[in-house]
């Protein structure tokens, strides 16, 4: 069933078209991802649906009775509110009118005609909008989300605040849920919880996200907003990427042919009097039309083009920690951690929010003193620090002053460049470069911070959530730049695909001060946890065990029940006999692959070759985890 549609919708800011006679329909059960470059107008698209923005022309038709609700991106303005009251606000004026109905009902004796008419009106509205169940819905949602309704919002972490905001959006029982960058600032456990929740949501969803793994898991259709045009791509995200690439290639070929024809006609008209003969007036008119078409053609927005200015090489040793221990309020953050970071390592710090990832970085940089142990720092370190809160940016200063400190030139890769030319590599045209930073979008601020960092020499990059608000194309370019970077990288990010494509190893914060180093990225961390879960799975149990408490999702534990035990078939017995040999073989293959990856020369090889090895490592780890799990399951069933 169609829920809403855009009909010849037009919206522009100045000369910049956001929607140019766009048609679009949304149907029940769809999960539509809206993609496009930063500044293409994705947030404006959602504002049109919520009434915060009006069309210049055309119309938006929402079917009668369809309820829209939006997950707010910003944290609540008032943090001293109870969770239940905050959620109840999501129903709009329904709670207020319900209270008004109850107040009137207690004072109907002696009431006048106006009060009776208002009473009946409120009663009809409660029937229509299902207002009678509001308090039950608030209670049910609090129970479902495992939140204390009487607790204050001020007690919640960032991830729990996002859950509360989602609960607030859901209390109105929306038919359409609107989400703008829902995974920003969430840790992996919260992202995976959100994925699962939205997969089970009965209504339609329109969401904006640059988290490619999140898009792959959720989207049933991609709509691409590009230079005022909205293109629909049914199917999965990879199919969209393939079609989009083909469309851009076709557009470039068409434009090249057009430009060639225009150039030929310009040469012809300059031949003079022959071009002005009566018999050629049609050709002259055609040339004028070509010029007008060329002037009206909107060029594809330029691509970000940047590279990191690298300082002289640091020492081979970057950081060495011996038996480092640190605790806050008797809660261990690091417990006798031994750590070795060598030049060229690219390491992801993986774990839930608040577990101590930033604390480890501050310890390594000597901003925090350890309780015990020793930290040794290498020589000649030039640090570039990307802070997710963008403290390094002066919001009142202009874009160019933030990068060049008031000067007209920046030194980059040993050459002097005008700051406006340098900023164009980061998609800041001259007019935008003179804009105060406070007027920029989130994605633009992150691009500016990258421009500021990369203008200075470095051999140690520390990136704390660099991917928030960046469009996919910029993310992919940043991945390529980091892979070519000769220095050392420490990365904190919950973007699974970005981490998988960037790092050589991960530090898993497993809780209680335990930090485990694992070769590879998020997928390798998940495979490690699956193996650990399989090894720890009990042989026999009489009840299903609770899910693991770690906030990084592990593979489900394999349980068996005495009551459900059954005799193995011949095929299963044969499988059980062969599994130890298969596990041993996979373990040997995994060890050999890990030796290759740990070789300092590994990432100097051809990128395609090294990526093939990394993919094989990941596949082998997954196969080994599955083999362990199957072995435990068959052992339990046969005992």
Coordinates of C-alpha atoms in Angstrom, one line a residue:
X1 CA 0.0 0.0 0.0
X2 CA 1.3 3.5 -0.9
X3 CA 1.8 5.6 2.3
X4 CA 3.0 8.9 0.7
X5 CA 4.2 10.3 -2.5
X6 CA 6.0 13.4 -3.9
X7 CA 4.5 14.9 -7.0
X8 CA 6.8 17.1 -9.1
X9 CA 8.4 18.3 -5.9
X10 CA 10.7 21.4 -6.2
X11 CA 13.0 22.9 -3.6
X12 CA 16.0 25.1 -4.0
X13 CA 18.3 27.2 -1.8
X14 CA 19.4 30.1 -3.8
X15 CA 20.6 28.7 -7.2
X16 CA 21.3 25.3 -5.6
X17 CA 18.5 22.9 -6.5
X18 CA 17.7 20.3 -3.8
X19 CA 14.7 18.7 -5.6
X20 CA 14.0 19.4 -9.2
X21 CA 10.5 18.1 -10.2
X22 CA 11.0 15.0 -8.2
X23 CA 8.4 12.1 -8.0
X24 CA 8.7 9.5 -5.2
X25 CA 6.4 7.0 -3.5
X26 CA 6.9 5.0 -0.3
X27 CA 5.1 1.7 0.3
X28 CA 4.2 -0.3 3.4
X29 CA 7.1 -2.4 4.8
X30 CA 9.8 -0.7 2.8
X31 CA 13.1 0.3 4.4
X32 CA 14.5 3.0 2.2
X33 CA 18.0 4.4 2.6
X34 CA 18.5 8.0 1.3
X35 CA 22.0 8.5 0.1
X36 CA 23.9 11.4 -1.4
X37 CA 26.9 13.7 -1.0
X38 CA 27.2 16.0 2.0
X39 CA 25.1 19.1 1.2
X40 CA 22.9 17.3 -1.4
X41 CA 19.8 18.0 0.7
X42 CA 19.1 14.7 2.5
X43 CA 18.2 16.3 5.9
X44 CA 16.0 18.8 4.0
X45 CA 14.2 15.9 2.4
X46 CA 13.3 14.6 5.9
X47 CA 12.3 18.1 7.0
X48 CA 9.8 18.3 4.2
X49 CA 8.1 15.1 5.5
X50 CA 7.9 16.5 9.1
X51 CA 6.7 19.9 8.0
X52 CA 9.8 21.8 9.1
X53 CA 10.5 22.7 5.5
X54 CA 8.0 23.7 2.7
X55 CA 8.3 22.9 -1.0
X56 CA 8.8 25.7 -3.5
X57 CA 6.5 23.9 -6.0
X58 CA 4.8 20.5 -6.3
X59 CA 3.2 18.7 -3.5
X60 CA 3.6 15.9 -0.9
X61 CA 0.6 13.7 -0.4
X62 CA 0.4 11.6 2.8
X63 CA -2.5 9.1 3.0
X64 CA -5.2 9.7 5.5
X65 CA -4.4 8.3 8.9
X66 CA -0.7 7.7 8.2
X67 CA 1.5 8.7 11.2
X68 CA 5.1 9.8 10.8
X69 CA 7.6 10.0 13.5
X70 CA 11.3 11.0 13.5
X71 CA 14.2 9.9 15.6
X72 CA 15.8 13.1 16.8
X73 CA 19.5 13.4 16.1
X74 CA 20.3 15.9 18.8
X75 CA 20.3 15.0 22.6
X76 CA 17.3 16.2 24.6
X77 CA 17.4 19.9 25.6
X78 CA 16.2 19.1 29.2
X79 CA 18.1 16.3 30.9
X80 CA 16.4 16.4 34.2
X81 CA 13.2 14.8 32.8
X82 CA 12.0 11.4 33.7
X83 CA 12.4 8.7 31.0
X84 CA 8.6 8.0 31.0
X85 CA 7.8 11.7 30.6
X86 CA 10.3 12.1 27.8
X87 CA 8.8 9.1 25.9
X88 CA 5.3 10.3 26.5
X89 CA 6.1 13.6 24.7
X90 CA 6.5 11.6 21.5
X91 CA 2.7 11.3 21.3
X92 CA 2.5 15.1 20.8
X93 CA -0.6 16.6 22.4
X94 CA -2.3 13.2 23.0
X95 CA -1.1 13.1 26.7
X96 CA -2.3 16.6 27.4
X97 CA -5.7 15.9 25.8
X98 CA -6.0 12.7 27.7
X99 CA -5.4 14.5 31.0
X100 CA -7.9 17.2 29.9
X101 CA -10.5 14.4 29.3
X102 CA -10.0 12.9 32.7
X103 CA -10.2 16.3 34.4
X104 CA -13.5 17.1 32.6
X105 CA -14.9 13.7 33.4
X106 CA -14.5 14.4 37.1
X107 CA -16.3 17.7 36.9
X108 CA -19.2 17.0 34.5
X109 CA -21.8 17.5 37.2
X110 CA -23.1 21.0 36.6
X111 CA -21.1 21.5 33.5
X112 CA -22.4 23.6 30.6
X113 CA -23.0 22.7 27.0
X114 CA -19.6 23.9 25.9
X115 CA -17.9 21.6 28.4
X116 CA -20.1 18.6 27.3
X117 CA -19.2 19.3 23.6
X118 CA -15.5 19.5 24.5
X119 CA -15.8 16.2 26.5
X120 CA -17.4 14.4 23.5
X121 CA -14.8 15.8 21.2
X122 CA -12.0 14.6 23.4
X123 CA -13.6 11.2 23.7
X124 CA -13.9 10.8 20.0
X125 CA -10.3 11.9 19.5
X126 CA -9.1 9.3 22.1
X127 CA -11.1 6.6 20.2
X128 CA -9.6 7.6 16.9
X129 CA -6.0 8.1 18.0
X130 CA -6.0 5.1 20.5
X131 CA -5.3 7.5 23.3
X132 CA -6.7 5.2 25.9
X133 CA -3.6 2.9 25.6
X134 CA -1.0 5.7 25.8
X135 CA 0.1 4.9 29.4
X136 CA 0.2 1.2 28.7
X137 CA 2.3 1.9 25.6
X138 CA 4.8 4.0 27.6
X139 CA 5.0 1.2 30.2
X140 CA 5.4 -1.5 27.5
X141 CA 8.1 0.4 25.6
X142 CA 10.1 1.0 28.9
X143 CA 9.9 -2.7 29.6
X144 CA 10.9 -3.7 26.1
X145 CA 13.9 -1.3 26.1
X146 CA 14.8 -2.3 29.6
X147 CA 14.6 1.2 30.9
X148 CA 13.5 2.4 34.3
X149 CA 10.6 4.8 33.6
X150 CA 11.2 6.8 36.8
X151 CA 15.0 7.3 36.1
X152 CA 16.3 10.7 34.9
X153 CA 17.6 11.2 31.4
X154 CA 20.7 12.6 33.0
X155 CA 21.7 9.1 34.2
X156 CA 21.8 7.7 30.6
X157 CA 24.9 7.2 28.4
X158 CA 24.9 8.3 24.8
X159 CA 23.7 4.9 23.6
X160 CA 20.9 4.7 26.1
X161 CA 19.9 8.3 25.2
X162 CA 19.5 7.1 21.6
X163 CA 17.3 4.2 22.8
X164 CA 15.2 6.6 24.7
X165 CA 14.8 8.9 21.7
X166 CA 13.8 5.8 19.6
X167 CA 11.2 4.9 22.3
X168 CA 9.9 8.4 22.1
X169 CA 9.5 8.2 18.3
X170 CA 7.7 4.8 18.6
X171 CA 5.1 5.7 21.3
X172 CA 3.0 7.4 18.6
X173 CA 2.7 4.1 16.8
X174 CA 4.1 5.5 13.5
X175 CA 3.4 4.0 10.1
X176 CA 6.6 5.7 8.9
X177 CA 9.8 6.1 10.9
X178 CA 12.3 8.7 9.8
X179 CA 16.0 8.2 10.9
X180 CA 18.8 10.7 10.3
X181 CA 22.3 9.1 10.9
X182 CA 20.9 6.8 13.7
X183 CA 24.3 5.0 14.2
X184 CA 26.4 8.1 15.0
X185 CA 28.2 7.9 18.3
X186 CA 26.7 4.4 19.0
X187 CA 29.0 1.5 19.9
X188 CA 28.8 -1.7 18.0
X189 CA 26.5 -3.4 20.5
X190 CA 24.0 -0.6 20.3
X191 CA 24.3 -0.5 16.4
X192 CA 23.6 -4.2 16.2
X193 CA 20.7 -3.9 18.6
X194 CA 19.2 -1.1 16.5
X195 CA 19.7 -3.1 13.3
X196 CA 17.7 -6.0 14.8
X197 CA 15.0 -3.8 16.2
X198 CA 14.5 -2.0 12.9
X199 CA 14.5 -5.3 10.9
X200 CA 11.5 -6.3 13.1
X201 CA 9.7 -3.0 12.9
X202 CA 6.3 -3.4 11.1
X203 CA 6.1 0.1 9.6
X204 CA 8.0 1.7 6.7
X205 CA 11.4 3.4 7.3
X206 CA 13.3 6.2 5.5
X207 CA 16.8 6.5 6.9
X208 CA 20.0 8.5 6.1
X209 CA 23.2 6.7 6.9
X210 CA 26.8 6.6 5.8
X211 CA 27.5 3.3 7.7
X212 CA 27.8 0.9 4.8
X213 CA 27.4 -2.2 7.0
X214 CA 24.2 -0.8 8.5
X215 CA 22.9 0.0 5.0
X216 CA 23.7 -3.5 3.7
X217 CA 21.9 -5.1 6.7
X218 CA 18.7 -2.9 6.6
X219 CA 17.9 -1.3 3.2
X220 CA 15.4 -2.8 0.8
X221 CA 15.7 0.1 -1.6
X222 CA 18.2 2.9 -2.1
X223 CA 17.1 6.4 -3.3
X224 CA 20.0 8.6 -4.5
X225 CA 19.8 12.3 -4.2
X226 CA 22.2 13.9 -6.7
X227 CA 22.0 17.5 -8.1
X228 CA 18.3 17.8 -7.6
X229 CA 17.4 14.4 -9.1
X230 CA 16.1 11.5 -7.0
X231 CA 16.8 8.1 -8.5
X232 CA 15.3 4.9 -7.1
X233 CA 17.4 1.7 -6.9
X234 CA 15.5 -1.4 -5.8
X235 CA 17.6 -4.1 -4.3
X236 CA 20.6 -4.2 -2.0
X237 CA 23.4 -1.7 -1.5
X238 CA 25.9 -3.4 -3.8
X239 CA 23.5 -3.5 -6.7
X240 CA 23.0 0.3 -6.1
X241 CA 26.8 0.9 -6.2
X242 CA 27.1 -1.0 -9.5
X243 CA 24.2 0.8 -11.1
X244 CA 25.4 4.2 -9.8
X245 CA 28.9 3.7 -11.2
X246 CA 27.4 2.7 -14.6
X247 CA 25.2 5.8 -14.6
X248 CA 28.1 8.1 -13.9
X249 CA 30.2 6.5 -16.6
X250 CA 27.4 6.9 -19.1
X251 CA 26.9 10.5 -18.0
X252 CA 30.6 11.2 -18.5
X253 CA 30.6 9.7 -22.0
X254 CA 27.5 11.7 -22.9
X255 CA 29.0 14.9 -21.6
X256 CA 32.3 14.3 -23.5
X257 CA 30.4 13.8 -26.8
X258 CA 28.3 16.8 -26.1
X259 CA 31.4 19.0 -25.4
X260 CA 33.1 17.7 -28.6
X261 CA 30.0 18.6 -30.7
X262 CA 29.8 22.1 -29.0
X263 CA 33.5 22.7 -29.7
X264 CA 33.0 21.8 -33.4
X265 CA 30.1 24.2 -33.7
X266 CA 32.0 27.0 -32.0
X267 CA 34.8 26.5 -34.6
X268 CA 32.2 26.6 -37.4
X269 CA 30.5 29.8 -36.3
X270 CA 33.8 31.6 -36.0
X271 CA 34.4 31.0 -39.7
X272 CA 32.5 34.3 -40.3
X273 CA 30.0 35.2 -42.9
X274 CA 29.3 31.6 -44.0
X275 CA 27.8 31.0 -40.7
X276 CA 25.4 33.8 -41.1
X277 CA 23.9 32.9 -44.5
X278 CA 20.1 32.4 -44.4
X279 CA 20.4 28.6 -45.2
X280 CA 22.5 28.2 -42.0
X281 CA 20.3 30.1 -39.5
X282 CA 18.9 26.8 -38.2
X283 CA 22.4 25.7 -37.4
X284 CA 23.1 29.0 -35.6
X285 CA 19.9 28.5 -33.5
X286 CA 21.0 25.0 -32.7
X287 CA 24.3 26.2 -31.5
X288 CA 22.7 28.7 -29.2
X289 CA 20.5 25.9 -27.8
X290 CA 23.7 23.8 -27.2
X291 CA 25.2 26.7 -25.3
X292 CA 22.1 27.2 -23.2
X293 CA 22.1 23.4 -22.5
X294 CA 25.8 23.5 -21.5
X295 CA 25.2 26.5 -19.2
X296 CA 22.3 24.8 -17.6
X297 CA 24.0 21.4 -17.1
X298 CA 24.8 20.8 -13.5
X299 CA 28.3 19.4 -13.2
X300 CA 28.8 16.5 -10.8
X301 CA 30.1 17.8 -7.5
X302 CA 33.9 17.4 -7.4
X303 CA 35.5 14.6 -5.5
X304 CA 37.5 15.1 -2.3
X305 CA 41.2 15.0 -3.2
X306 CA 43.6 15.1 -0.3
X307 CA 46.6 13.4 1.0
X308 CA 48.5 13.5 4.3
X309 CA 51.7 15.4 4.6
X310 CA 54.0 13.0 6.2
X311 CA 56.8 14.0 8.6
X312 CA 60.2 12.3 8.8
X313 CA 59.9 8.8 10.0
X314 CA 59.5 8.1 13.6
X315 CA 61.6 5.5 15.4
X316 CA 60.8 1.9 14.7
X317 CA 59.3 1.7 18.2
X318 CA 56.3 3.9 18.7
X319 CA 54.9 2.8 22.0
X320 CA 55.8 0.0 24.5
X321 CA 53.8 -0.7 27.6
X322 CA 54.8 -3.1 30.3
X323 CA 52.3 -4.3 32.9
X324 CA 50.2 -1.0 32.6
X325 CA 47.4 -0.7 35.1
X326 CA 44.9 2.1 35.4
X327 CA 41.6 2.3 37.3
X328 CA 39.0 5.0 37.9
X329 CA 36.8 4.8 41.1
X330 CA 38.2 1.3 41.7
X331 CA 37.0 0.2 38.2
X332 CA 39.9 -1.2 36.2
X333 CA 40.4 0.2 32.8
X334 CA 43.7 -1.6 32.1
X335 CA 45.0 -4.5 34.1
X336 CA 48.7 -5.3 33.6
X337 CA 48.6 -4.6 29.9
X338 CA 51.6 -5.4 27.8
X339 CA 51.5 -3.5 24.5
X340 CA 53.9 -3.0 21.6
X341 CA 53.1 -0.5 18.8
X342 CA 55.7 -0.4 15.9
X343 CA 56.1 2.0 13.1
X344 CA 53.5 1.3 10.3
X345 CA 51.0 -0.4 12.6
X346 CA 47.4 0.5 12.0
X347 CA 45.4 -0.5 15.1
X348 CA 41.7 -0.2 15.9
X349 CA 40.6 0.2 19.5
X350 CA 37.4 -1.9 19.7
X351 CA 34.9 -2.0 22.5
X352 CA 31.7 -0.4 24.0
X353 CA 31.5 3.3 24.9
X354 CA 33.0 4.1 28.2
X355 CA 35.2 1.0 28.4
X356 CA 38.5 3.0 28.3
X357 CA 39.6 3.4 24.6
X358 CA 40.2 7.1 25.0
X359 CA 41.9 6.5 28.3
X360 CA 44.5 4.2 26.6
X361 CA 45.2 6.9 24.0
X362 CA 45.7 9.5 26.8
X363 CA 48.0 7.1 28.6
X364 CA 50.1 6.6 25.5
X365 CA 50.3 10.3 24.9
X366 CA 51.3 10.9 28.6
X367 CA 48.1 12.9 29.3
X368 CA 47.2 10.3 32.0
X369 CA 49.6 8.8 34.5
X370 CA 49.3 5.0 35.1
X371 CA 48.7 3.5 38.5
X372 CA 51.5 1.0 37.9
X373 CA 53.6 -0.3 35.0
X374 CA 55.8 1.5 32.5
X375 CA 55.1 3.3 29.2
X376 CA 58.0 3.9 26.8
X377 CA 57.5 6.3 23.9
X378 CA 59.4 6.3 20.6
X379 CA 61.5 9.1 19.2
X380 CA 60.6 11.8 16.7
X381 CA 56.8 11.4 17.0
X382 CA 54.7 14.0 15.2
X383 CA 51.1 13.5 16.3
X384 CA 47.9 14.5 14.4
X385 CA 44.9 14.0 16.6
X386 CA 41.3 13.9 15.1
X387 CA 39.0 14.5 18.1
X388 CA 35.3 13.4 17.6
X389 CA 34.2 16.5 19.5
X390 CA 36.1 18.8 17.1
X391 CA 37.7 20.8 19.9
X392 CA 40.5 21.9 17.6
X393 CA 38.0 23.9 15.5
X394 CA 37.3 27.6 16.3
X395 CA 33.6 27.8 15.6
X396 CA 33.6 31.6 15.3
X397 CA 36.6 31.8 12.8
X398 CA 36.2 31.1 9.1
X399 CA 37.1 27.9 7.4
X400 CA 40.3 29.2 5.9
X401 CA 41.4 30.8 9.1
X402 CA 41.0 27.5 10.9
X403 CA 43.4 25.8 8.4
X404 CA 45.9 28.6 7.8
X405 CA 45.7 30.5 11.1
X406 CA 44.9 33.8 9.4
X407 CA 47.6 33.4 6.6
X408 CA 47.0 33.1 2.9
X409 CA 49.4 30.2 2.3
X410 CA 49.8 26.7 3.7
X411 CA 52.9 24.5 3.4
X412 CA 51.8 21.1 2.1
X413 CA 54.1 18.3 1.0
X414 CA 57.0 20.7 0.9
X415 CA 55.3 23.2 -1.3
X416 CA 53.5 26.5 -0.6
X417 CA 49.8 26.5 -1.7
X418 CA 47.2 29.2 -1.4
X419 CA 44.7 28.2 1.4
X420 CA 41.7 28.5 -1.0
X421 CA 43.3 26.2 -3.5
X422 CA 44.1 23.7 -0.7
X423 CA 40.6 23.8 0.7
X424 CA 39.1 23.1 -2.7
X425 CA 40.7 19.6 -2.4
X426 CA 38.2 19.2 0.5
X427 CA 35.2 20.5 -1.5
X428 CA 35.3 24.0 0.1
X429 CA 34.8 26.5 -2.8
X430 CA 36.1 30.0 -2.1
X431 CA 32.7 31.4 -0.9
X432 CA 32.3 28.5 1.5
X433 CA 35.9 28.9 2.7
X434 CA 35.1 32.3 4.0
X435 CA 32.1 31.0 6.0
X436 CA 32.2 30.8 9.8
X437 CA 32.7 27.2 11.0
X438 CA 29.5 27.4 13.1
X439 CA 27.5 27.5 9.9
X440 CA 28.8 24.2 8.5
X441 CA 27.1 20.9 8.5
X442 CA 28.5 18.0 10.6
X443 CA 30.0 16.4 7.5
X444 CA 31.7 19.7 6.5
X445 CA 33.1 20.2 10.0
X446 CA 34.7 16.7 9.8
X447 CA 36.1 17.5 6.4
X448 CA 37.5 20.7 7.7
X449 CA 39.1 19.0 10.7
X450 CA 40.8 16.5 8.3
X451 CA 42.0 19.5 6.2
X452 CA 43.5 21.1 9.3
X453 CA 45.2 17.9 10.4
X454 CA 46.5 16.9 7.0
X455 CA 48.1 20.3 6.3
X456 CA 50.7 19.6 9.0
X457 CA 53.4 16.9 8.9
X458 CA 52.7 13.8 11.0
X459 CA 53.9 10.3 11.4
X460 CA 51.3 9.2 14.0
X461 CA 47.6 9.6 13.3
X462 CA 45.1 9.2 16.1
X463 CA 41.6 9.2 14.7
X464 CA 38.7 9.2 17.2
X465 CA 35.4 8.6 15.3
X466 CA 36.5 10.2 12.1
X467 CA 33.7 8.7 10.0
X468 CA 30.7 10.4 11.6
X469 CA 28.8 12.5 9.0
X470 CA 31.2 11.8 6.2
X471 CA 29.7 10.7 2.9
X472 CA 30.6 7.3 1.5
X473 CA 32.9 8.6 -1.2
X474 CA 34.9 10.6 1.3
X475 CA 35.1 7.5 3.6
X476 CA 36.4 5.4 0.8
X477 CA 39.0 8.0 -0.1
X478 CA 40.1 8.2 3.5
X479 CA 40.4 4.4 3.6
X480 CA 42.8 4.6 0.6
X481 CA 44.8 7.4 2.1
X482 CA 45.3 5.5 5.4
X483 CA 46.4 2.4 3.5
X484 CA 49.1 4.4 1.8
X485 CA 50.1 6.3 4.9
X486 CA 53.7 5.3 6.0
X487 CA 53.2 6.3 9.6
X488 CA 51.3 4.7 12.5
X489 CA 47.5 4.9 13.0
X490 CA 45.5 4.4 16.1
X491 CA 41.8 4.4 15.2
X492 CA 38.6 4.5 17.3
X493 CA 35.5 3.8 15.2
X494 CA 32.3 1.9 15.3
X495 CA 32.0 1.8 11.5
X496 CA 32.6 -1.9 10.9
X497 CA 33.4 -1.6 7.2
X498 CA 35.8 1.3 7.6
X499 CA 37.7 -0.6 10.3
X500 CA 37.8 -3.8 8.3
X501 CA 39.2 -2.0 5.3
X502 CA 41.8 0.0 7.2
X503 CA 43.6 -1.7 10.2
X504 CA 46.1 -4.4 10.5
X505 CA 45.1 -5.4 14.1
X506 CA 42.6 -4.6 16.8
X507 CA 42.7 -4.1 20.5
X508 CA 39.6 -5.7 22.0
X509 CA 38.5 -4.1 25.3
X510 CA 36.9 -7.2 26.9
X511 CA 36.0 -5.5 30.2
X512 CA 37.5 -5.6 33.7
X513 CA 40.7 -4.2 32.4
X514 CA 41.3 -7.0 29.9
X515 CA 42.6 -5.9 26.5
X516 CA 43.3 -8.5 23.8
X517 CA 45.1 -7.9 20.6
X518 CA 43.6 -9.6 17.5
X519 CA 45.0 -9.6 13.9
X520 CA 42.5 -7.9 11.6
X521 CA 39.4 -5.8 12.0
X522 CA 35.8 -6.1 13.3
X523 CA 35.0 -9.3 11.5
X524 CA 38.1 -10.9 13.0
X525 CA 37.1 -9.7 16.5
X526 CA 33.6 -11.2 16.0
X527 CA 35.2 -14.5 14.7
X528 CA 37.5 -14.5 17.8
X529 CA 34.5 -14.0 20.1
X530 CA 32.6 -16.8 18.3
X531 CA 35.5 -19.2 18.9
X532 CA 35.7 -18.2 22.6
X533 CA 32.0 -18.7 23.0
X534 CA 32.1 -22.1 21.3
X535 CA 34.9 -23.2 23.6
X536 CA 33.1 -22.0 26.7
X537 CA 29.8 -23.5 25.7
X538 CA 28.7 -26.1 28.4
X539 CA 28.3 -29.7 27.3
X540 CA 25.0 -30.1 29.1
X541 CA 22.6 -27.5 30.5
X542 CA 19.0 -27.7 31.7
X543 CA 18.1 -24.1 30.7
X544 CA 19.1 -21.6 28.1
X545 CA 21.9 -19.4 29.4
X546 CA 21.7 -15.6 29.3
X547 CA 23.3 -13.8 26.4
X548 CA 26.9 -12.7 26.9
X549 CA 27.2 -9.4 28.8
X550 CA 29.9 -7.8 26.6
X551 CA 28.5 -5.0 24.5
X552 CA 30.3 -6.3 21.4
X553 CA 27.9 -8.9 19.9
X554 CA 29.3 -12.4 19.9
X555 CA 28.0 -15.4 18.0
X556 CA 25.2 -17.1 19.9
X557 CA 26.2 -19.8 22.3
X558 CA 25.4 -23.3 21.3
X559 CA 23.3 -25.0 24.0
X560 CA 21.9 -28.4 24.4
X561 CA 19.3 -29.8 26.8
X562 CA 19.2 -33.1 28.5
X563 CA 15.5 -33.4 27.6
X564 CA 16.3 -32.7 23.9
X565 CA 19.3 -35.1 23.7
X566 CA 19.0 -37.5 20.8
X567 CA 21.0 -40.4 19.3
X568 CA 23.3 -39.3 16.5
X569 CA 22.7 -40.7 13.1
X570 CA 25.5 -42.5 11.2
X571 CA 26.1 -39.4 9.1
X572 CA 26.4 -37.2 12.2
X573 CA 28.8 -39.8 13.9
X574 CA 31.0 -39.8 10.9
X575 CA 30.9 -35.9 10.8
X576 CA 31.9 -35.9 14.5
X577 CA 34.9 -38.3 13.9
X578 CA 36.2 -36.1 11.0
X579 CA 35.7 -32.7 12.8
X580 CA 38.9 -32.8 15.0
X581 CA 41.0 -33.4 11.9
X582 CA 39.2 -30.6 10.1
X583 CA 39.7 -28.2 13.1
X584 CA 43.4 -29.1 13.2
X585 CA 43.8 -28.4 9.5
X586 CA 41.9 -25.1 9.7
X587 CA 44.0 -24.1 12.8
X588 CA 47.2 -24.7 10.9
X589 CA 46.0 -22.8 7.9
X590 CA 45.0 -19.9 10.2
X591 CA 48.4 -19.9 11.9
X592 CA 50.2 -19.8 8.5
X593 CA 48.0 -16.9 7.3
X594 CA 48.5 -14.9 10.6
X595 CA 52.3 -15.3 10.2
X596 CA 52.0 -13.8 6.7
X597 CA 49.9 -10.8 8.0
X598 CA 52.2 -10.2 10.9
X599 CA 55.2 -9.9 8.7
X600 CA 56.3 -6.2 8.6
X601 CA 56.7 -6.5 4.8
X602 CA 53.1 -7.8 4.3
X603 CA 51.4 -4.4 3.7
X604 CA 54.2 -3.3 1.4
X605 CA 52.9 -5.8 -1.1
X606 CA 50.4 -5.1 -3.9
X607 CA 47.1 -4.0 -2.3
X608 CA 45.0 -6.5 -4.2
X609 CA 47.3 -9.3 -3.2
X610 CA 47.4 -8.3 0.5
X611 CA 43.6 -7.8 0.5
X612 CA 43.1 -11.3 -0.9
X613 CA 45.2 -12.8 1.9
X614 CA 43.2 -10.8 4.5
X615 CA 39.9 -12.0 3.0
X616 CA 41.2 -15.6 3.2
X617 CA 42.2 -15.1 6.8
X618 CA 38.8 -13.8 7.6
X619 CA 37.1 -16.8 5.8
X620 CA 39.4 -19.3 7.6
X621 CA 38.6 -17.8 11.0
X622 CA 34.9 -18.0 10.3
X623 CA 35.1 -21.6 9.1
X624 CA 37.1 -22.5 12.3
X625 CA 34.5 -20.9 14.5
X626 CA 31.7 -22.8 12.8
X627 CA 33.7 -26.1 13.0
X628 CA 34.2 -25.6 16.8
X629 CA 30.5 -24.8 17.3
X630 CA 29.4 -27.8 15.3
X631 CA 31.8 -30.1 17.2
X632 CA 30.4 -28.9 20.6
X633 CA 26.9 -29.4 19.3
X634 CA 27.5 -32.9 18.2
X635 CA 29.5 -33.8 21.3
X636 CA 26.6 -32.6 23.5
X637 CA 24.0 -34.4 21.5
X638 CA 25.9 -37.7 21.5
X639 CA 26.7 -37.7 25.2

